[in-house]
mmCIF file of C-alpha atoms in Angstrom:
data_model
loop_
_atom_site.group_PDB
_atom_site.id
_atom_site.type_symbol
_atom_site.label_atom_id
_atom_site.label_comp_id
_atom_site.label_asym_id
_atom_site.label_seq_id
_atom_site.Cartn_x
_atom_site.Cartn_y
_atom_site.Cartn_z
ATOM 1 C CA UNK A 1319 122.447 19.047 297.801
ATOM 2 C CA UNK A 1320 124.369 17.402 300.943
ATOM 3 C CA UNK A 1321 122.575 18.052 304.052
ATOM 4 C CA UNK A 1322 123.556 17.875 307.738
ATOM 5 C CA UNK A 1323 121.712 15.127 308.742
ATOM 6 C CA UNK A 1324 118.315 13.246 307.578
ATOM 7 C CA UNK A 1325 115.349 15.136 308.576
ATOM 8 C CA UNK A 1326 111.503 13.578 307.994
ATOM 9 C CA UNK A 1327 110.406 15.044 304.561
ATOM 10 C CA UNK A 1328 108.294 18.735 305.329
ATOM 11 C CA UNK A 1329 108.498 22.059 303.908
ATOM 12 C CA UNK A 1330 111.489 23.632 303.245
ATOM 13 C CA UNK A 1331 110.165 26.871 305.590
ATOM 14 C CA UNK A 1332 109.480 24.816 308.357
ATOM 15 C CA UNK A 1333 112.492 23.240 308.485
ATOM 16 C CA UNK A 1334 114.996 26.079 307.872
ATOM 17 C CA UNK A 1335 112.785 27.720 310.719
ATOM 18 C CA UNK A 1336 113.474 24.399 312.930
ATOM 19 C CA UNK A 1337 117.142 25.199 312.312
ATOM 20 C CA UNK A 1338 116.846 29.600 313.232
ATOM 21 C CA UNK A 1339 115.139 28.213 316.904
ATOM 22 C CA UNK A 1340 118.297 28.037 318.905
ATOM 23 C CA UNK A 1341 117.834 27.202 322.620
ATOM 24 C CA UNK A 1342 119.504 29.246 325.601
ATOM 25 C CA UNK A 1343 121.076 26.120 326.231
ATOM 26 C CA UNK A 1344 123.159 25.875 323.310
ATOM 27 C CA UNK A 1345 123.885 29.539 323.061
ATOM 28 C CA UNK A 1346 125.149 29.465 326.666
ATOM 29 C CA UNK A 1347 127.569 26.286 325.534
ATOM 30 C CA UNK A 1348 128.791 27.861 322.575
ATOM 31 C CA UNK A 1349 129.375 31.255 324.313
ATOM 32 C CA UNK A 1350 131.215 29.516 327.065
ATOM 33 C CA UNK A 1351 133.771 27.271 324.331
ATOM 34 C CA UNK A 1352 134.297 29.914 322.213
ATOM 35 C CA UNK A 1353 136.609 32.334 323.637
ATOM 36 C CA UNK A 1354 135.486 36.473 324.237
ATOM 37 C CA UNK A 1355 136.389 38.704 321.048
ATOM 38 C CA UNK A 1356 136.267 42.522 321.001
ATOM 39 C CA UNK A 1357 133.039 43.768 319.812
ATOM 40 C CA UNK A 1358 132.262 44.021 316.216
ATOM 41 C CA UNK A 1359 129.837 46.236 314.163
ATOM 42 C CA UNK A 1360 127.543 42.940 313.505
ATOM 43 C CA UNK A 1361 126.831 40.222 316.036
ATOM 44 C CA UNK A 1362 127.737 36.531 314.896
ATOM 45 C CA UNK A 1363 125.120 34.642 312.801
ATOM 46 C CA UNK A 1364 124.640 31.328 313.332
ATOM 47 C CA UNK A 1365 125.499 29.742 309.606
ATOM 48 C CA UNK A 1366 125.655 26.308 310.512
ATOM 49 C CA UNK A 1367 122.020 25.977 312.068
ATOM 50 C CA UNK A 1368 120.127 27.883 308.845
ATOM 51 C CA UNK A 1369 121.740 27.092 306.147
ATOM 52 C CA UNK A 1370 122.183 23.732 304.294
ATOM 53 C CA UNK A 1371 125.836 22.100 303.434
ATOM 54 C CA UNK A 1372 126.357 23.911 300.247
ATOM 55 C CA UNK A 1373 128.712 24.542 297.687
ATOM 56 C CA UNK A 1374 131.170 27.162 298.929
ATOM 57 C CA UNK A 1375 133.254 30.278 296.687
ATOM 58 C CA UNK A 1376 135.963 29.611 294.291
ATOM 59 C CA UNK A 1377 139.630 30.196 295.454
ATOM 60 C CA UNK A 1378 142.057 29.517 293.330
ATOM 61 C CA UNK A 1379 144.970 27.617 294.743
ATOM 62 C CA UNK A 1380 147.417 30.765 294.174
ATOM 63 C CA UNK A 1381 145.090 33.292 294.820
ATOM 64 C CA UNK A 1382 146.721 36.074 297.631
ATOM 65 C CA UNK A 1383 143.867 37.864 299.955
ATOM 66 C CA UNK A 1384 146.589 40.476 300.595
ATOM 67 C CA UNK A 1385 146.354 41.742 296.645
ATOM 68 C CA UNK A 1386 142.758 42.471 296.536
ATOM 69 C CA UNK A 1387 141.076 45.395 297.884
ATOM 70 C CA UNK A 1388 138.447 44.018 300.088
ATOM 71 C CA UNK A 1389 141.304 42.851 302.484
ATOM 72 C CA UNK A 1390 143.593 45.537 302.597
ATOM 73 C CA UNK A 1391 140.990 47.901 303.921
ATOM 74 C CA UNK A 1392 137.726 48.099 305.473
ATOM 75 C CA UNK A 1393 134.718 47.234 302.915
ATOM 76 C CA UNK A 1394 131.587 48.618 303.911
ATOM 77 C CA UNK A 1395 129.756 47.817 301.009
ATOM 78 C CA UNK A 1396 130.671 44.409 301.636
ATOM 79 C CA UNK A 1397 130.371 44.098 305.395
ATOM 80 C CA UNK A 1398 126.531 45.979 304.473
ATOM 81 C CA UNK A 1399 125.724 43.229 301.605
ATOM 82 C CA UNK A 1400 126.310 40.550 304.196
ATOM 83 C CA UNK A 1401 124.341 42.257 306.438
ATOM 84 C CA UNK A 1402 121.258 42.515 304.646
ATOM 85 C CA UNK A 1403 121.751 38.932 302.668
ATOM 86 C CA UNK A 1404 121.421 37.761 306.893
ATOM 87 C CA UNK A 1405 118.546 39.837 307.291
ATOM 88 C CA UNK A 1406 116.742 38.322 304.520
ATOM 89 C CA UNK A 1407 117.791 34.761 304.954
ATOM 90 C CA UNK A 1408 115.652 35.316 308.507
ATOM 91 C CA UNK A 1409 112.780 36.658 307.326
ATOM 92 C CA UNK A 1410 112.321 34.660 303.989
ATOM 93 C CA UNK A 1411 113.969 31.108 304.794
ATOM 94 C CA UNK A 1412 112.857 29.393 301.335
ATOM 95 C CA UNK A 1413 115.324 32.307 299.698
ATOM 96 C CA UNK A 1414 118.536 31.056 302.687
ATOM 97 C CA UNK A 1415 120.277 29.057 300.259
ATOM 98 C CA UNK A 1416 119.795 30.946 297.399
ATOM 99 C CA UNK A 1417 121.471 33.819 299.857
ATOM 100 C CA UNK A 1418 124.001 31.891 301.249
ATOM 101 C CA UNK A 1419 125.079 30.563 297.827
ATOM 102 C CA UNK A 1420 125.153 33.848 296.306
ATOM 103 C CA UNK A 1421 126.665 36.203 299.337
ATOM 104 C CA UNK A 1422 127.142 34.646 302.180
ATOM 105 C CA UNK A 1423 129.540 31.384 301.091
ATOM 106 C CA UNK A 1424 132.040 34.104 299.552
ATOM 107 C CA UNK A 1425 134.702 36.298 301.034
ATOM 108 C CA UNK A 1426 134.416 39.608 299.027
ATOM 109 C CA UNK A 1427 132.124 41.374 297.051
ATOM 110 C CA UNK A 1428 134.628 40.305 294.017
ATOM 111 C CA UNK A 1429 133.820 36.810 294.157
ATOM 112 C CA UNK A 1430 129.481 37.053 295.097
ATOM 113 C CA UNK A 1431 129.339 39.404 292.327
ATOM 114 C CA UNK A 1432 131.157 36.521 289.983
ATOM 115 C CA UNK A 1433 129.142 33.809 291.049
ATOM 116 C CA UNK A 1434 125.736 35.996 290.153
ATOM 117 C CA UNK A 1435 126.947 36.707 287.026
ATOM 118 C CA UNK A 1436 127.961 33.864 285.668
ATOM 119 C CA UNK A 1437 125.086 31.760 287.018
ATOM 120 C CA UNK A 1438 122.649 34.322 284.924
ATOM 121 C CA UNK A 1439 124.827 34.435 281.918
ATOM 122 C CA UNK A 1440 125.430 30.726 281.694
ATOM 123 C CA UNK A 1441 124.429 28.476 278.561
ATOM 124 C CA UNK A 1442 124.754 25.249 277.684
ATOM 125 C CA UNK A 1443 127.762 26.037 275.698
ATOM 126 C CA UNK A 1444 129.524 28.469 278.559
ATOM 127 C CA UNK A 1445 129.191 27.117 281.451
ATOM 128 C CA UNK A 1446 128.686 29.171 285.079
ATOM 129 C CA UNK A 1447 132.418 27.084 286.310
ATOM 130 C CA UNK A 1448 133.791 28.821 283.369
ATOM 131 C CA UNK A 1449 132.578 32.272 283.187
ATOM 132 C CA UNK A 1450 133.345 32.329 287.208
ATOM 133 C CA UNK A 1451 136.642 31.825 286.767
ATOM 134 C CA UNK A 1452 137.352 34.299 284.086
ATOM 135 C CA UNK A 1453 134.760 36.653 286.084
ATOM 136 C CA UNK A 1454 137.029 35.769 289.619
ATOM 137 C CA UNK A 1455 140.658 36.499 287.641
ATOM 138 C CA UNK A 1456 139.441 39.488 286.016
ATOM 139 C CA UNK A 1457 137.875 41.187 289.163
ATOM 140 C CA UNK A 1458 140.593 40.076 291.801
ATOM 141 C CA UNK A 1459 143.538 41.273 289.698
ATOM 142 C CA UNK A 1460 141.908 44.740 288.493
ATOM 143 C CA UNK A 1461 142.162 47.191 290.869
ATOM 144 C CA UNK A 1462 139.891 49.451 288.953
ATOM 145 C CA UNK A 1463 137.230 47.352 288.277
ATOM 146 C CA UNK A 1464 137.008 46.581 292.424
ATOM 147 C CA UNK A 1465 136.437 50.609 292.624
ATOM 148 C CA UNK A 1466 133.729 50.533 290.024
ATOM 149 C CA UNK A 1467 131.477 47.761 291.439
ATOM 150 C CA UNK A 1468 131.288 49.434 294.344
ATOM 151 C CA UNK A 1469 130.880 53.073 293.309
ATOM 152 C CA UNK A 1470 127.860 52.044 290.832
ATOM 153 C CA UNK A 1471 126.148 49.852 293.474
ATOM 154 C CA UNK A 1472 126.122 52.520 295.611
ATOM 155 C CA UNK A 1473 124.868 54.714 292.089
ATOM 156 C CA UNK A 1474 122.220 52.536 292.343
ATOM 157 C CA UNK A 1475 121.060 52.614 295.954
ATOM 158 C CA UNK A 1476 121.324 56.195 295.825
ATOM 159 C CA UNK A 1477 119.589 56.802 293.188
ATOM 160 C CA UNK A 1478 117.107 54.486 291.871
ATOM 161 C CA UNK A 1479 113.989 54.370 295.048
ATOM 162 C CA UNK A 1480 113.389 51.198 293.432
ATOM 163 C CA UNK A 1481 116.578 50.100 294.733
ATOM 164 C CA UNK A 1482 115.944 49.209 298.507
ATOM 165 C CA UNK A 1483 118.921 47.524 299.434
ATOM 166 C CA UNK A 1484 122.743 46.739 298.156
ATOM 167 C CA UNK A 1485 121.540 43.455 297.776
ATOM 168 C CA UNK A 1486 118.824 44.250 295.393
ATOM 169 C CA UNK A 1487 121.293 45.776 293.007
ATOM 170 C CA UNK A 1488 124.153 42.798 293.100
ATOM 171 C CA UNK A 1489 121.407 40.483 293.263
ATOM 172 C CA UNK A 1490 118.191 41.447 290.645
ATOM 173 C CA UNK A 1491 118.880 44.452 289.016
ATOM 174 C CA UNK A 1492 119.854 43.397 285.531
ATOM 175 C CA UNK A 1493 121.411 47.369 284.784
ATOM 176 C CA UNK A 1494 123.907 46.433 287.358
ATOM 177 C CA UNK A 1495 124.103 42.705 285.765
ATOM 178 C CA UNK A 1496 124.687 44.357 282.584
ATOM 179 C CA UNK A 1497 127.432 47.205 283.525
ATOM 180 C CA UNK A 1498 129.689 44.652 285.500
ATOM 181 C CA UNK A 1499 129.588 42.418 282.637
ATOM 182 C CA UNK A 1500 130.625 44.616 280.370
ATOM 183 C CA UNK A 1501 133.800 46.052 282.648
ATOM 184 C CA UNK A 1502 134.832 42.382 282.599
ATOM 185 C CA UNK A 1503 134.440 42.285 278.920
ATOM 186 C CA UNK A 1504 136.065 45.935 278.446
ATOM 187 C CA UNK A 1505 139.181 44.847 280.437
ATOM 188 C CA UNK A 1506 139.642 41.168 278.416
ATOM 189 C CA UNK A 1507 139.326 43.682 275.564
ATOM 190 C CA UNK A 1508 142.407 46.101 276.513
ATOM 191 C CA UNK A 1509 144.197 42.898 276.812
ATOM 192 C CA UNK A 1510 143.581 41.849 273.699
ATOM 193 C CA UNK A 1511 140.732 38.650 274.089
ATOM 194 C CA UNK A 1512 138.536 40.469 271.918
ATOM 195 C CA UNK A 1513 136.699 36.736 270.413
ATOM 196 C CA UNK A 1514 135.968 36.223 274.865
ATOM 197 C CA UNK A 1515 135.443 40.521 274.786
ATOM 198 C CA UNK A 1516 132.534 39.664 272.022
ATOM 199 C CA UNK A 1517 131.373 36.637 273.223
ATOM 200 C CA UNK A 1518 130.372 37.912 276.638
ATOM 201 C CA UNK A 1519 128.641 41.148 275.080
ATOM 202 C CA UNK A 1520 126.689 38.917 272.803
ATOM 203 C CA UNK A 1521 125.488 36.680 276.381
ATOM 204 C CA UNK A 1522 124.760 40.402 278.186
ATOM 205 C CA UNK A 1523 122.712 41.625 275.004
ATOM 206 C CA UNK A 1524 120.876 38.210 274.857
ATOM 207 C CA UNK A 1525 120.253 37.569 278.404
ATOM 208 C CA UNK A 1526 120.120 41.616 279.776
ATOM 209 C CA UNK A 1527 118.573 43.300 276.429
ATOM 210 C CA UNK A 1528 121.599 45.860 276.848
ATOM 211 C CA UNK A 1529 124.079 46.119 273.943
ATOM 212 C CA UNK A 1530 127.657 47.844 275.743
ATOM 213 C CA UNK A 1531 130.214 47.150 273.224
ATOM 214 C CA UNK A 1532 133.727 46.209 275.011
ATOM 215 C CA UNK A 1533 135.722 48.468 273.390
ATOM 216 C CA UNK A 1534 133.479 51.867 274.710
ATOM 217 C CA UNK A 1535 134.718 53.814 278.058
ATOM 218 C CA UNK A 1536 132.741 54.318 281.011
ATOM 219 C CA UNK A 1537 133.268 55.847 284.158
ATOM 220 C CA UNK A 1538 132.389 55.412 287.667
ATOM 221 C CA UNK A 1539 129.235 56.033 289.347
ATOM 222 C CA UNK A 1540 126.900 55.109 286.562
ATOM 223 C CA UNK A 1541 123.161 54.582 286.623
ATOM 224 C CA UNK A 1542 121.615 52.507 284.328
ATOM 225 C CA UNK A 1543 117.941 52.807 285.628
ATOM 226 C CA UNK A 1544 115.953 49.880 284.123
ATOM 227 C CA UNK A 1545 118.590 49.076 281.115
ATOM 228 C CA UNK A 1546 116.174 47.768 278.869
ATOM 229 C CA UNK A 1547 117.038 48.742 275.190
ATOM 230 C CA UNK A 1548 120.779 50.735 275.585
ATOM 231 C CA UNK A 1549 122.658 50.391 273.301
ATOM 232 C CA UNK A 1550 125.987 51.916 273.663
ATOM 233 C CA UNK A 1551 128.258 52.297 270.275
ATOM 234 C CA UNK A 1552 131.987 51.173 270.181
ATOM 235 C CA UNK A 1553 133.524 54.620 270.654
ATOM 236 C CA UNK A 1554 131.168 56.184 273.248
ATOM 237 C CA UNK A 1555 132.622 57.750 276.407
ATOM 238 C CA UNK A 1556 130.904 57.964 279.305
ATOM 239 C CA UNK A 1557 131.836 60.662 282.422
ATOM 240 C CA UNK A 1558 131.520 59.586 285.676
ATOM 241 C CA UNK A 1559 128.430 59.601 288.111
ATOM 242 C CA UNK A 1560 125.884 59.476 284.483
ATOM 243 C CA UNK A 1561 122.652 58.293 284.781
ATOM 244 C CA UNK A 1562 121.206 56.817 281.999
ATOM 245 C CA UNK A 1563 117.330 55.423 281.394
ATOM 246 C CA UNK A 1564 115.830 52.606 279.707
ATOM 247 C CA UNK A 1565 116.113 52.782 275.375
ATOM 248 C CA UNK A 1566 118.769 55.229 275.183
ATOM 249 C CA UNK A 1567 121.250 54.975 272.586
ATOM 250 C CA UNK A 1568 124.553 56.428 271.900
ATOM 251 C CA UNK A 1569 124.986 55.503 268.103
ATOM 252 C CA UNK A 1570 126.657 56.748 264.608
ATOM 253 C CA UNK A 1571 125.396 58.406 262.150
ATOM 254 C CA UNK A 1572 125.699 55.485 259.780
ATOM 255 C CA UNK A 1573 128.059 57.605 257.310
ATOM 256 C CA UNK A 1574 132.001 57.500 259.365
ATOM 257 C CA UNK A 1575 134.516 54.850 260.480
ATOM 258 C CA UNK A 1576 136.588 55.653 263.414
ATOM 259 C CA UNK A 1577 135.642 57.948 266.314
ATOM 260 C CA UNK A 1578 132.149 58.222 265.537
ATOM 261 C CA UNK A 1579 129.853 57.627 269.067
ATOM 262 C CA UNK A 1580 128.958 60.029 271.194
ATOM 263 C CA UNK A 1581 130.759 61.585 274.632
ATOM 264 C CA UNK A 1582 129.336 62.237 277.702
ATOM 265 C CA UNK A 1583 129.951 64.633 280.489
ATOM 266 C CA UNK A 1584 130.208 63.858 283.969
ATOM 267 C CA UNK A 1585 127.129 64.167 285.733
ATOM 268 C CA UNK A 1586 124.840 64.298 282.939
ATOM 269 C CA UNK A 1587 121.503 62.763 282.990
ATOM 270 C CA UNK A 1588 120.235 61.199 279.905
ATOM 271 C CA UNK A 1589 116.002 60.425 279.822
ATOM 272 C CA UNK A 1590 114.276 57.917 278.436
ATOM 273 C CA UNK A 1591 114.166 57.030 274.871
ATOM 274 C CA UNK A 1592 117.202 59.553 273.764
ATOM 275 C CA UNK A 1593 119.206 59.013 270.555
ATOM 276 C CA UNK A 1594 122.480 60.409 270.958
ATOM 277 C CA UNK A 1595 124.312 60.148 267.141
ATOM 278 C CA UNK A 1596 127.055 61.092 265.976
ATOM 279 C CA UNK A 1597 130.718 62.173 267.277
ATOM 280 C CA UNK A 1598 129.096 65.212 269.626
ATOM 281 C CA UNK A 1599 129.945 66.148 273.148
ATOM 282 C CA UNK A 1600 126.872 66.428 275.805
ATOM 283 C CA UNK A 1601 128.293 68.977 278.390
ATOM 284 C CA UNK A 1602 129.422 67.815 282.233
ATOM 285 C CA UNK A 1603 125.818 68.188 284.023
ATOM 286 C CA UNK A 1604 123.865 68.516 280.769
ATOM 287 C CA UNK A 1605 119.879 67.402 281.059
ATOM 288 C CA UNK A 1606 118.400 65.341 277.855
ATOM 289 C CA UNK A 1607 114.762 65.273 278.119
ATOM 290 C CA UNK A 1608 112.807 61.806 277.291
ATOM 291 C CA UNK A 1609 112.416 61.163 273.652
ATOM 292 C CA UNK A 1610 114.543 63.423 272.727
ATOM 293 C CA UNK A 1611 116.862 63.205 269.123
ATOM 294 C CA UNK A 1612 120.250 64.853 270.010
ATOM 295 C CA UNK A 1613 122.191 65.619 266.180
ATOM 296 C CA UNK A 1614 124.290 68.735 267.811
ATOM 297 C CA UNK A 1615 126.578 69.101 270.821
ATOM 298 C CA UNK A 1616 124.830 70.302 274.335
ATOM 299 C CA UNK A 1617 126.239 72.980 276.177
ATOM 300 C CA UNK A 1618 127.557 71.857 279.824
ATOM 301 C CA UNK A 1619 124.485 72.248 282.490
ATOM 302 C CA UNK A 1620 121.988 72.577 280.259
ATOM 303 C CA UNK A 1621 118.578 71.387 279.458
ATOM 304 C CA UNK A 1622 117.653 70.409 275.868
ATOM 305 C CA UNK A 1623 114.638 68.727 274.461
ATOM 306 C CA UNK A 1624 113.096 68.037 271.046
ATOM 307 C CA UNK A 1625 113.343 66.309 268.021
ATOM 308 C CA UNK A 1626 115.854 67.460 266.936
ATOM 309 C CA UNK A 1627 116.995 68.558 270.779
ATOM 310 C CA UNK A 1628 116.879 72.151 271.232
ATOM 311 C CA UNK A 1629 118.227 74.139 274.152
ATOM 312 C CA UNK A 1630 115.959 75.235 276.542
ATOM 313 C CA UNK A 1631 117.857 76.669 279.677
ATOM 314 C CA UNK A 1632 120.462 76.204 282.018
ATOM 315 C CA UNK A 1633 120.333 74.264 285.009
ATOM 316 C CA UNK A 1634 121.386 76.227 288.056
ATOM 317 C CA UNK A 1635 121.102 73.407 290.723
ATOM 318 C CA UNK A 1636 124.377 73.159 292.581
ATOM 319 C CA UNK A 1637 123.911 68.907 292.183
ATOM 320 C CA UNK A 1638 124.705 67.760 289.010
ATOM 321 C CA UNK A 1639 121.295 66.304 287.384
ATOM 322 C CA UNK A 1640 122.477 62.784 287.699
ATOM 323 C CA UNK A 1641 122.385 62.952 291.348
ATOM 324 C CA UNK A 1642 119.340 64.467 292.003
ATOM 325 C CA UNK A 1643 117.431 62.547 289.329
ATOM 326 C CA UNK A 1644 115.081 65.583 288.638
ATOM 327 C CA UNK A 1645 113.533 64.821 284.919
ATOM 328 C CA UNK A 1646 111.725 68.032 284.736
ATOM 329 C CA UNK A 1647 112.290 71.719 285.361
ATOM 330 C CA UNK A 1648 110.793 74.002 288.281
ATOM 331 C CA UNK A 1649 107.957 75.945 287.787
ATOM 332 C CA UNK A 1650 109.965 79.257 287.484
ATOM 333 C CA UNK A 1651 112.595 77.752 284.649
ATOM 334 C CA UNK A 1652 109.179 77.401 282.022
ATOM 335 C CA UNK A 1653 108.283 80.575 282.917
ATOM 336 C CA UNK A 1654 111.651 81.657 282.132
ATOM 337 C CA UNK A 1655 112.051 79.875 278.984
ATOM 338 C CA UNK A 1656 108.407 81.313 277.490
ATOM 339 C CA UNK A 1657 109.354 84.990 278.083
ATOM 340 C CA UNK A 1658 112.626 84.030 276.470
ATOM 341 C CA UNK A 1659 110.154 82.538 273.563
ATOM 342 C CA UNK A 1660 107.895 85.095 273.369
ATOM 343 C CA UNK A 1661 110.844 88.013 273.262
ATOM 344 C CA UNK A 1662 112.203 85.968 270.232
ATOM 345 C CA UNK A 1663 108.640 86.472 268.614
ATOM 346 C CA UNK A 1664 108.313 89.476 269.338
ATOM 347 C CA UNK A 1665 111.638 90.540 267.944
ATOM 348 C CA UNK A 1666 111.806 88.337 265.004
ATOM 349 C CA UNK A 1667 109.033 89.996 262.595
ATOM 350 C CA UNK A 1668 110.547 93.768 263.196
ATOM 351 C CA UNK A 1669 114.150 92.277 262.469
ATOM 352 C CA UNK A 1670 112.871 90.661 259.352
ATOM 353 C CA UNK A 1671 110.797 94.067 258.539
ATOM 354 C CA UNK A 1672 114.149 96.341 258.712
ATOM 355 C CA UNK A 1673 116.078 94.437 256.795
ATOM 356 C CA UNK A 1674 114.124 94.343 254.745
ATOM 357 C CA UNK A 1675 113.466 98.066 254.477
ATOM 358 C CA UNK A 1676 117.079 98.359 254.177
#
């Protein structure tokens, strides 16, 4: 790594802390050479004096700003990512040039998100140079796919209160990792690099432990809280603003070809530990409970649980389950559901006993 100048060997703290102390003196010459600019929403952070020379993005020689959607509009996320990546680079200066090589040296969220990716999918064999590149032309041409990243980091920050910041999402949560990875992988596949399609899924199972296969449809908004063990069949769909949990599977039965994975309503929230098989429709705000072994189709907004899944009420929350994250019912929906069971009780023996009287 190219530094600034030579600096008597110490610790790297002490000396990125060296570099934060900036006098009066040079913040009243710098004020007075640079000229006045309107105020902004974040005050001007002094890059040069933290961080070390470092390697910067990757711009392609014919890349155009004015195509992509970070510079044709505002970006919050964005201008928020930077933000906090500053934040942290103060108060934890042995993490600056990890921060500044992963946020802060880039443009857009496009091209941070790239570099992260490909430097934790990288192998000998696929290199991080190559996977950013087909990570950078994939995300700056795909209008789509710019919409998605940020809708499902801001899924994630919403609804995961392990999730403090957007940084912790684009940075060390490997659901995120996973999902972006695979909407690269699902738009080389509609183009028709299925061997590249494959051979990224097979680095995001290996690396992520989360099997997406390129070919499956997923919406916007999506949660995938932990990721550890999904495993998402070739012709699943997934709704928008879903929120899946760690081990859940959306798999065949084993016995069809074709259209044989399961389809998911917006705004469903699927538990823990679900198996989903089987061609079947879970309804737009549906509940699965943890565990659960789903063979039949759910009704929209309702709860099921079981194995096999049985229906156990309707949810009458005006948020769709996803959003609120609420894995189990009030008080007043059991009590519901047991007089419902024990009027079923009650009536089934005096059915059974008239017909067979009859």
């Amino acid at each position: 790594m190219a530094c600034l100048r030579d600096e008597p060997r110490g610790s790297l703290s002490n000396m990125l802390s060296r570099r934060l102390s900036i006098t009066e003196e040079e913040q009243k010459q710098e004020d007075a050479e640079q000229p006045k600019q309107p105020n902004t929403l974040f005050v001007q952070f002094p890059f040069e004096k933290v961080f070390p020379v470092y390697a910067m993005g990757f711009l392609s020689s014919d890349f155009d700003p004015l195509l992509s959607f970070p510079y044709s509009r505002a970006d919050p996320i964005w201008d928020a990512v930077r933000q906090e990546a500053k934040l942290e680079a103060e108060k934890e200066p042995i993490l600056s040039s990890f921060l500044y090589a992963s946020i802060l040296s880039h443009t857009c969220l496009e091209q941070a998100l790239g570099f992260v990716l490909a430097n934790r999918l990288q192998n000998p064999t696929l290199l991080a140079t190559q996977l950013m590149d087909i990570f950078s032309n994939v995300m700056m041409h795909d209008k789509d796919i710019q919409c998605s990243i940020r809708l499902d980091v801001q899924a994630f920050k919403d609804r995961d209160p392990a999730c403090l910041s957007y940084n912790s999402a684009l940075l060390y949560l490997k659901g995120y990792h996973a999902l972006q990875s695979y909407r690269v992988a699902h738009s080389l596949w509609k183009q028709g690099r299925k061997v590249l399609a494959f051979a990224l899924q097979s680095r995001i199972s290996e690396v992520f432990g989360i099997d997406i296969h390129p070919a499956a449809s997923i919406g916007d908004g999506i949660l995938l809280d932990h990721g550890t063990g999904v495993v998402i069949g070739e012709t699943s769909v997934i709704g928008n603003r879903v929120s899946l949990m760690h081990g859940v599977t959306l798999g065949g039965t084993g016995k069809e070809i074709g259209d044989r994975h399961p389809k998911v309503g917006e705004g469903a929230l699927i538990g823990a530990c679900v198996n989903i098989l089987g061609n079947i429709k879970v309804g737009e705000g549906a509940m699965i409970a943890a565990g659960s072994l789903v063979l039949k189709e759910v009704p929209p907004h309702s709860m099921v649980a079981g194995t096999p899944a049985k229906v156990l009420g309707y949810i009458v929350d005006e948020q769709d389950p996803s959003l609120t994250m609420n894995h189990d019912a009030t008080k007043i929906f059991f009590k519901r559901v047991a007089v419902a069971f024990r009027k079923a009780r009650s009536t089934g023996p005096s059915d059974t006993e008239n017909k067979e009287g009859k």
